[in-house]
PDB file of C-alpha atoms in Angstrom:
ATOM      1  CA  MET A 710      20.493  21.559  15.575  1.00 87.00           C
ATOM      2  CA  ASN A 711      19.962  18.156  17.214  1.00 92.00           C
ATOM      3  CA  ILE A 712      16.721  16.574  16.012  1.00 95.00           C
ATOM      4  CA  ILE A 713      16.079  13.030  17.245  1.00 95.00           C
ATOM      5  CA  ASP A 714      13.712  10.630  15.515  1.00 94.00           C
ATOM      6  CA  SER A 715      12.626   7.918  17.974  1.00 94.00           C
ATOM      7  CA  SER A 716      11.186   5.682  15.236  1.00 89.00           C
ATOM      8  CA  SER A 717      12.209   2.025  15.177  1.00 85.00           C
ATOM      9  CA  LEU A 718      11.792   2.119  11.379  1.00 72.00           C
ATOM     10  CA  ASN A 719      13.732   5.220  10.329  1.00 49.00           C
ATOM     11  CA  LYS A 720      16.694   3.396   8.796  1.00 44.00           C
ATOM     12  CA  SER A 721      14.522   1.553   6.300  1.00 39.00           C
ATOM     13  CA  PHE A 722      12.104   4.389   5.623  1.00 42.00           C
ATOM     14  CA  ALA A 723      13.441   7.908   5.996  1.00 45.00           C
ATOM     15  CA  GLN A 724      15.588   9.610   3.414  1.00 44.00           C
ATOM     16  CA  ASN A 725      19.320   9.722   4.111  1.00 45.00           C
ATOM     17  CA  ASP A 726      19.304  13.525   4.002  1.00 52.00           C
ATOM     18  CA  SER A 727      16.351  13.922   6.380  1.00 60.00           C
ATOM     19  CA  GLY A 728      18.584  15.681   8.917  1.00 74.00           C
ATOM     20  CA  LEU A 729      17.236  13.594  11.800  1.00 87.00           C
ATOM     21  CA  ILE A 730      19.263  11.391  14.136  1.00 91.00           C
ATOM     22  CA  ASN A 731      17.601   7.991  14.546  1.00 92.00           C
ATOM     23  CA  LEU A 732      17.675   6.776  18.167  1.00 95.00           C
ATOM     24  CA  PRO A 733      14.911   4.169  18.737  1.00 95.00           C
ATOM     25  CA  LEU A 734      13.490   3.725  22.231  1.00 97.00           C
ATOM     26  CA  PHE A 735      12.413   0.102  21.855  1.00 96.00           C
ATOM     27  CA  GLU A 736      13.147  -3.071  19.927  1.00 95.00           C
ATOM     28  CA  VAL A 737      10.753  -4.832  17.572  1.00 95.00           C
ATOM     29  CA  LYS A 738      10.770  -8.625  17.342  1.00 95.00           C
ATOM     30  CA  PRO A 739       8.795 -11.098  15.199  1.00 96.00           C
ATOM     31  CA  VAL A 740       6.020 -13.227  16.677  1.00 96.00           C
ATOM     32  CA  LYS A 741       4.776 -16.521  15.216  1.00 96.00           C
ATOM     33  CA  TYR A 742       1.204 -16.368  13.998  1.00 95.00           C
ATOM     34  CA  GLN A 743      -1.353 -18.367  11.993  1.00 91.00           C
ATOM     35  CA  ILE A 744      -4.134 -17.172   9.713  1.00 88.00           C
ATOM     36  CA  GLN A 745      -7.132 -18.744   7.971  1.00 78.00           C
ATOM     37  CA  LYS A 746      -6.383 -17.578   4.451  1.00 74.00           C
ATOM     38  CA  THR A 747      -9.458 -18.983   2.697  1.00 75.00           C
ATOM     39  CA  GLU A 748     -12.050 -17.000   4.657  1.00 84.00           C
ATOM     40  CA  ILE A 749     -10.434 -13.573   4.310  1.00 91.00           C
ATOM     41  CA  GLU A 750     -11.759 -10.870   1.979  1.00 92.00           C
ATOM     42  CA  ASN A 751     -10.412  -7.681   3.597  1.00 94.00           C
ATOM     43  CA  VAL A 752      -6.918  -7.282   5.079  1.00 96.00           C
ATOM     44  CA  VAL A 753      -6.068  -4.348   7.346  1.00 96.00           C
ATOM     45  CA  PHE A 754      -2.477  -3.436   8.190  1.00 97.00           C
ATOM     46  CA  GLN A 755      -2.338  -1.308  11.344  1.00 95.00           C
ATOM     47  CA  SER A 756       1.307  -0.160  11.160  1.00 92.00           C
ATOM     48  CA  ARG A 757       4.509  -0.225   9.148  1.00 92.00           C
ATOM     49  CA  ASN A 758       5.859  -2.904  11.469  1.00 93.00           C
ATOM     50  CA  SER A 759       2.844  -5.064  10.676  1.00 96.00           C
ATOM     51  CA  VAL A 760       3.975  -4.942   7.032  1.00 96.00           C
ATOM     52  CA  ASN A 761       7.623  -5.613   7.837  1.00 94.00           C
ATOM     53  CA  PHE A 762       6.910  -8.727   9.915  1.00 96.00           C
ATOM     54  CA  PHE A 763       4.056 -10.192   7.853  1.00 97.00           C
ATOM     55  CA  GLU A 764       5.095 -13.316   5.932  1.00 95.00           C
ATOM     56  CA  ASP A 765       2.003 -14.280   3.942  1.00 95.00           C
ATOM     57  CA  PHE A 766       1.804 -11.735   1.139  1.00 95.00           C
ATOM     58  CA  ASP A 767       0.779 -14.517  -1.246  1.00 91.00           C
ATOM     59  CA  CYS A 768      -2.613 -14.633   0.474  1.00 90.00           C
ATOM     60  CA  LEU A 769      -3.343 -10.998  -0.435  1.00 93.00           C
ATOM     61  CA  GLN A 770      -4.137 -11.755  -4.076  1.00 91.00           C
ATOM     62  CA  GLY A 771      -7.781 -10.994  -4.778  1.00 91.00           C
ATOM     63  CA  LYS A 772      -8.231  -9.326  -1.388  1.00 93.00           C
ATOM     64  CA  ARG A 773      -8.955  -5.690  -0.552  1.00 95.00           C
ATOM     65  CA  VAL A 774      -5.935  -4.389   1.377  1.00 97.00           C
ATOM     66  CA  PHE A 775      -6.249  -1.416   3.709  1.00 96.00           C
ATOM     67  CA  ALA A 776      -3.479   0.642   5.330  1.00 96.00           C
ATOM     68  CA  MET A 777      -4.131   2.565   8.541  1.00 92.00           C
ATOM     69  CA  GLY A 778      -2.110   5.533   7.249  1.00 89.00           C
ATOM     70  CA  GLU A 779       0.175   6.854   4.540  1.00 89.00           C
ATOM     71  CA  GLY A 780       3.359   5.407   6.055  1.00 88.00           C
ATOM     72  CA  THR A 781       1.865   1.918   6.194  1.00 93.00           C
ATOM     73  CA  SER A 782       0.661   2.282   2.615  1.00 94.00           C
ATOM     74  CA  ARG A 783       4.162   3.224   1.460  1.00 92.00           C
ATOM     75  CA  SER A 784       5.624   0.185   3.213  1.00 93.00           C
ATOM     76  CA  LEU A 785       3.071  -2.017   1.445  1.00 96.00           C
ATOM     77  CA  LYS A 786       3.953  -0.410  -1.880  1.00 96.00           C
ATOM     78  CA  GLU A 787       7.610  -1.326  -1.285  1.00 94.00           C
ATOM     79  CA  MET A 788       6.388  -4.933  -1.047  1.00 95.00           C
ATOM     80  CA  GLY A 789       4.511  -4.600  -4.318  1.00 95.00           C
ATOM     81  CA  VAL A 790       1.082  -4.362  -2.673  1.00 96.00           C
ATOM     82  CA  SER A 791      -1.453  -1.646  -3.485  1.00 96.00           C
ATOM     83  CA  SER A 792      -3.644  -0.515  -0.619  1.00 97.00           C
ATOM     84  CA  ILE A 793      -6.626   1.646   0.221  1.00 96.00           C
ATOM     85  CA  VAL A 794      -5.825   4.513   2.601  1.00 94.00           C
ATOM     86  CA  PRO A 795      -8.564   6.378   4.513  1.00 92.00           C
ATOM     87  CA  ASN A 796      -8.822  10.138   4.051  1.00 88.00           C
ATOM     88  CA  LYS A 797      -8.220  10.497   7.781  1.00 86.00           C
ATOM     89  CA  PRO A 798      -5.373   8.307   9.121  1.00 82.00           C
ATOM     90  CA  GLY A 799      -6.003   6.108  12.143  1.00 86.00           C
ATOM     91  CA  SER A 800      -8.694   3.765  13.413  1.00 90.00           C
ATOM     92  CA  ALA A 801     -11.588   6.232  13.149  1.00 90.00           C
ATOM     93  CA  GLY A 802     -10.715   7.146   9.570  1.00 91.00           C
ATOM     94  CA  LEU A 803     -10.388   3.498   8.530  1.00 92.00           C
ATOM     95  CA  LEU A 804     -13.730   2.554  10.098  1.00 93.00           C
ATOM     96  CA  GLU A 805     -15.379   5.494   8.337  1.00 92.00           C
ATOM     97  CA  CYS A 806     -13.886   4.317   5.024  1.00 91.00           C
ATOM     98  CA  LEU A 807     -15.162   0.753   5.557  1.00 89.00           C
ATOM     99  CA  LYS A 808     -18.670   1.944   6.455  1.00 90.00           C
ATOM    100  CA  LEU A 809     -19.020   4.550   3.677  1.00 89.00           C
ATOM    101  CA  ASN A 810     -17.938   2.077   1.008  1.00 89.00           C
ATOM    102  CA  ASN A 811     -19.946  -0.815   2.470  1.00 85.00           C
ATOM    103  CA  TYR A 812     -16.887  -3.070   2.744  1.00 86.00           C
ATOM    104  CA  ASP A 813     -18.811  -5.718   4.677  1.00 81.00           C
ATOM    105  CA  ALA A 814     -16.635  -8.854   4.605  1.00 85.00           C
ATOM    106  CA  ASN A 815     -14.497 -11.221   6.660  1.00 92.00           C
ATOM    107  CA  THR A 816     -11.506  -9.173   7.747  1.00 94.00           C
ATOM    108  CA  LEU A 817      -7.943 -10.010   8.763  1.00 95.00           C
ATOM    109  CA  ILE A 818      -6.231  -7.396  10.930  1.00 96.00           C
ATOM    110  CA  VAL A 819      -2.422  -7.521  10.890  1.00 97.00           C
ATOM    111  CA  LYS A 820      -1.022  -5.873  14.004  1.00 96.00           C
ATOM    112  CA  GLY A 821       1.476  -6.026  16.836  1.00 95.00           C
ATOM    113  CA  LYS A 822       1.010  -7.897  20.086  1.00 93.00           C
ATOM    114  CA  HIS A 823      -1.026  -5.751  22.492  1.00 88.00           C
ATOM    115  CA  GLY A 824      -1.788  -3.402  19.593  1.00 86.00           C
ATOM    116  CA  LEU A 825      -4.930  -1.299  19.194  1.00 86.00           C
ATOM    117  CA  ASN A 826      -8.244  -3.167  19.207  1.00 92.00           C
ATOM    118  CA  ILE A 827     -10.489  -0.276  18.115  1.00 92.00           C
ATOM    119  CA  VAL A 828     -11.037  -1.546  14.548  1.00 92.00           C
ATOM    120  CA  ARG A 829     -11.531  -5.154  15.649  1.00 94.00           C
ATOM    121  CA  ASP A 830     -14.022  -4.282  18.381  1.00 95.00           C
ATOM    122  CA  GLU A 831     -16.102  -2.018  16.137  1.00 94.00           C
ATOM    123  CA  LEU A 832     -16.197  -4.490  13.252  1.00 93.00           C
ATOM    124  CA  GLU A 833     -17.265  -7.278  15.600  1.00 94.00           C
ATOM    125  CA  ARG A 834     -19.938  -5.004  17.041  1.00 93.00           C
ATOM    126  CA  MET A 835     -21.198  -4.515  13.470  1.00 90.00           C
ATOM    127  CA  GLY A 836     -21.420  -8.288  13.056  1.00 89.00           C
ATOM    128  CA  HIS A 837     -18.315  -8.776  10.895  1.00 90.00           C
ATOM    129  CA  LYS A 838     -16.154 -11.869  11.247  1.00 92.00           C
ATOM    130  CA  VAL A 839     -12.665 -10.727  12.262  1.00 93.00           C
ATOM    131  CA  PHE A 840      -9.354 -12.593  12.380  1.00 94.00           C
ATOM    132  CA  GLU A 841      -6.081 -11.261  13.775  1.00 95.00           C
ATOM    133  CA  ALA A 842      -2.426 -11.866  12.950  1.00 95.00           C
ATOM    134  CA  GLU A 843      -0.171 -10.511  15.694  1.00 96.00           C
ATOM    135  CA  CYS A 844       3.149 -10.730  13.863  1.00 97.00           C
ATOM    136  CA  TYR A 845       5.453  -8.644  16.066  1.00 96.00           C
ATOM    137  CA  GLU A 846       5.962  -7.322  19.556  1.00 96.00           C
ATOM    138  CA  ARG A 847       7.722  -4.291  21.013  1.00 95.00           C
ATOM    139  CA  GLU A 848      10.124  -4.509  23.943  1.00 96.00           C
ATOM    140  CA  LYS A 849      11.825  -1.828  25.986  1.00 96.00           C
ATOM    141  CA  LEU A 850      15.599  -1.687  25.800  1.00 96.00           C
ATOM    142  CA  SER A 851      17.553  -3.333  28.596  1.00 96.00           C
ATOM    143  CA  SER A 852      19.109   0.036  29.483  1.00 97.00           C
ATOM    144  CA  TYR A 853      18.665   3.696  28.522  1.00 97.00           C
ATOM    145  CA  THR A 854      21.909   4.958  30.022  1.00 96.00           C
ATOM    146  CA  LYS A 855      23.624   5.397  26.644  1.00 94.00           C
ATOM    147  CA  LEU A 856      20.690   7.417  25.286  1.00 96.00           C
ATOM    148  CA  LYS A 857      20.392   9.895  28.150  1.00 95.00           C
ATOM    149  CA  LEU A 858      23.077  12.324  26.973  1.00 94.00           C
ATOM    150  CA  ASP A 859      21.771  12.371  23.398  1.00 94.00           C
ATOM    151  CA  TYR A 860      18.174  12.963  24.428  1.00 96.00           C
ATOM    152  CA  ALA A 861      19.212  15.563  27.024  1.00 95.00           C
ATOM    153  CA  ALA A 862      21.053  17.519  24.306  1.00 94.00           C
ATOM    154  CA  ALA A 863      18.204  17.341  21.788  1.00 95.00           C
ATOM    155  CA  ASP A 864      16.599  20.484  20.414  1.00 95.00           C
ATOM    156  CA  ALA A 865      13.661  18.466  19.096  1.00 96.00           C
ATOM    157  CA  ILE A 866      12.348  14.910  19.498  1.00 97.00           C
ATOM    158  CA  VAL A 867       9.938  13.212  17.094  1.00 96.00           C
ATOM    159  CA  PHE A 868       7.647  10.463  18.400  1.00 96.00           C
ATOM    160  CA  THR A 869       6.067   7.938  16.037  1.00 92.00           C
ATOM    161  CA  SER A 870       4.169   5.897  18.658  1.00 92.00           C
ATOM    162  CA  CYS A 871       2.518   6.291  22.042  1.00 94.00           C
ATOM    163  CA  PHE A 872       4.879   3.618  23.365  1.00 95.00           C
ATOM    164  CA  SER A 873       7.911   5.774  22.579  1.00 97.00           C
ATOM    165  CA  VAL A 874       6.282   8.720  24.385  1.00 97.00           C
ATOM    166  CA  GLN A 875       5.658   6.516  27.427  1.00 97.00           C
ATOM    167  CA  ILE A 876       9.259   5.299  27.476  1.00 97.00           C
ATOM    168  CA  TYR A 877      10.633   8.810  27.056  1.00 98.00           C
ATOM    169  CA  LEU A 878       8.649  10.052  30.052  1.00 97.00           C
ATOM    170  CA  GLU A 879       9.623   7.058  32.199  1.00 97.00           C
ATOM    171  CA  GLU A 880      13.303   6.817  31.273  1.00 97.00           C
ATOM    172  CA  LEU A 881      14.655  10.015  29.701  1.00 97.00           C
ATOM    173  CA  HIS A 882      12.542  13.087  30.340  1.00 95.00           C
ATOM    174  CA  ALA A 883      13.985  15.813  32.568  1.00 92.00           C
ATOM    175  CA  SER A 884      11.954  18.689  33.991  1.00 87.00           C
ATOM    176  CA  ASP A 885      14.504  21.221  32.699  1.00 89.00           C
ATOM    177  CA  SER A 886      14.592  19.800  29.168  1.00 91.00           C
ATOM    178  CA  LYS A 887      14.589  22.432  26.420  1.00 92.00           C
ATOM    179  CA  ALA A 888      13.631  19.973  23.674  1.00 95.00           C
ATOM    180  CA  LYS A 889      10.481  20.628  21.648  1.00 97.00           C
ATOM    181  CA  LEU A 890       8.400  17.473  21.270  1.00 98.00           C
ATOM    182  CA  PHE A 891       6.620  16.448  18.074  1.00 97.00           C
ATOM    183  CA  GLY A 892       4.110  13.670  17.329  1.00 96.00           C
ATOM    184  CA  ILE A 893       3.173  12.291  13.932  1.00 91.00           C
ATOM    185  CA  SER A 894      -0.536  11.790  14.684  1.00 89.00           C
ATOM    186  CA  LYS A 895      -3.353  13.262  16.728  1.00 90.00           C
ATOM    187  CA  ARG A 896      -3.567  10.061  18.789  1.00 90.00           C
ATOM    188  CA  ILE A 897       0.103  10.322  19.805  1.00 94.00           C
ATOM    189  CA  CYS A 898      -0.228  14.014  20.618  1.00 96.00           C
ATOM    190  CA  ASP A 899      -3.393  13.472  22.656  1.00 96.00           C
ATOM    191  CA  TYR A 900      -1.655  10.711  24.619  1.00 96.00           C
ATOM    192  CA  ALA A 901       1.381  12.933  25.318  1.00 97.00           C
ATOM    193  CA  LYS A 902      -0.820  15.808  26.466  1.00 97.00           C
ATOM    194  CA  ASP A 903      -2.789  13.496  28.739  1.00 97.00           C
ATOM    195  CA  ILE A 904       0.418  12.575  30.594  1.00 95.00           C
ATOM    196  CA  GLY A 905       1.548  16.178  30.920  1.00 94.00           C
ATOM    197  CA  LEU A 906       3.851  16.745  27.938  1.00 96.00           C
ATOM    198  CA  GLN A 907       3.683  19.698  25.562  1.00 95.00           C
ATOM    199  CA  ILE A 908       3.772  18.407  21.990  1.00 97.00           C
ATOM    200  CA  ILE A 909       3.155  19.584  18.415  1.00 97.00           C
ATOM    201  CA  GLU A 910       1.609  17.494  15.633  1.00 95.00           C
ATOM    202  CA  ILE A 911       3.611  17.346  12.377  1.00 93.00           C
ATOM    203  CA  ASP A 912       3.380  15.725   8.949  1.00 89.00           C
ATOM    204  CA  TYR A 913       6.078  13.056   9.264  1.00 87.00           C
ATOM    205  CA  PHE A 914       5.919  12.173   5.578  1.00 81.00           C
ATOM    206  CA  SER A 915       6.307  15.652   4.127  1.00 82.00           C
ATOM    207  CA  GLU A 916       9.397  16.469   2.085  1.00 81.00           C
ATOM    208  CA  GLY A 917      10.102  19.492   4.283  1.00 86.00           C
ATOM    209  CA  LEU A 918       9.979  17.656   7.611  1.00 88.00           C
ATOM    210  CA  LYS A 919      13.201  19.124   9.014  1.00 89.00           C
ATOM    211  CA  GLU A 920      12.262  22.645   7.937  1.00 91.00           C
ATOM    212  CA  GLU A 921       8.844  22.278   9.566  1.00 91.00           C
ATOM    213  CA  ILE A 922      10.458  21.220  12.835  1.00 93.00           C
ATOM    214  CA  VAL A 923      13.052  23.996  12.748  1.00 92.00           C
ATOM    215  CA  ARG A 924      10.350  26.631  12.184  1.00 92.00           C
ATOM    216  CA  SER A 925       8.536  25.366  15.295  1.00 90.00           C
ATOM    217  CA  ILE A 926      11.567  25.533  17.607  1.00 86.00           C
TER     218      ILE A 926
END
């Protein structure tokens, strides 16, 4: 059973016995950024990469820290930072959490270059003061030739971002592919369906991830 995990973070996050082969579809590189530490009361991390490339953890003391989802929260915990996680992962769930708990404050959003602006735009619409720290960027690989055979032979492929879905369709997808496709969030699955791919949503952080995938094949 060939199960490919396209995550750029698998090596530092997944268990060694996960049973998945890690073959990332893009590279992640740091970006220089500046923040106004004194005015910040809330800090939102939009992804695990935003945690990995953030360099100012000293400024989080005394701040409310929010993680967009469970994976981001776990990455923060590895850095010794406790975080608030919305009941529903993603931008909508985080905004609901902020509104229900009346977390009205100056907010720093830590994200990737060209990352989602949903939280920023809504908070600004509500009159909040928002700062951003774009601490990383994603780049396509220079060539996908070496990955074609592996992806062509896959029984299942797991996508952890919309960008990886886009790259797969552009560079590696074949009309006769037998691989079952899986996404780790509703947003990723909706994006894949919108561009014509059949995909199944899974719980990427469950202990029985491989078993869940195998049952779906």
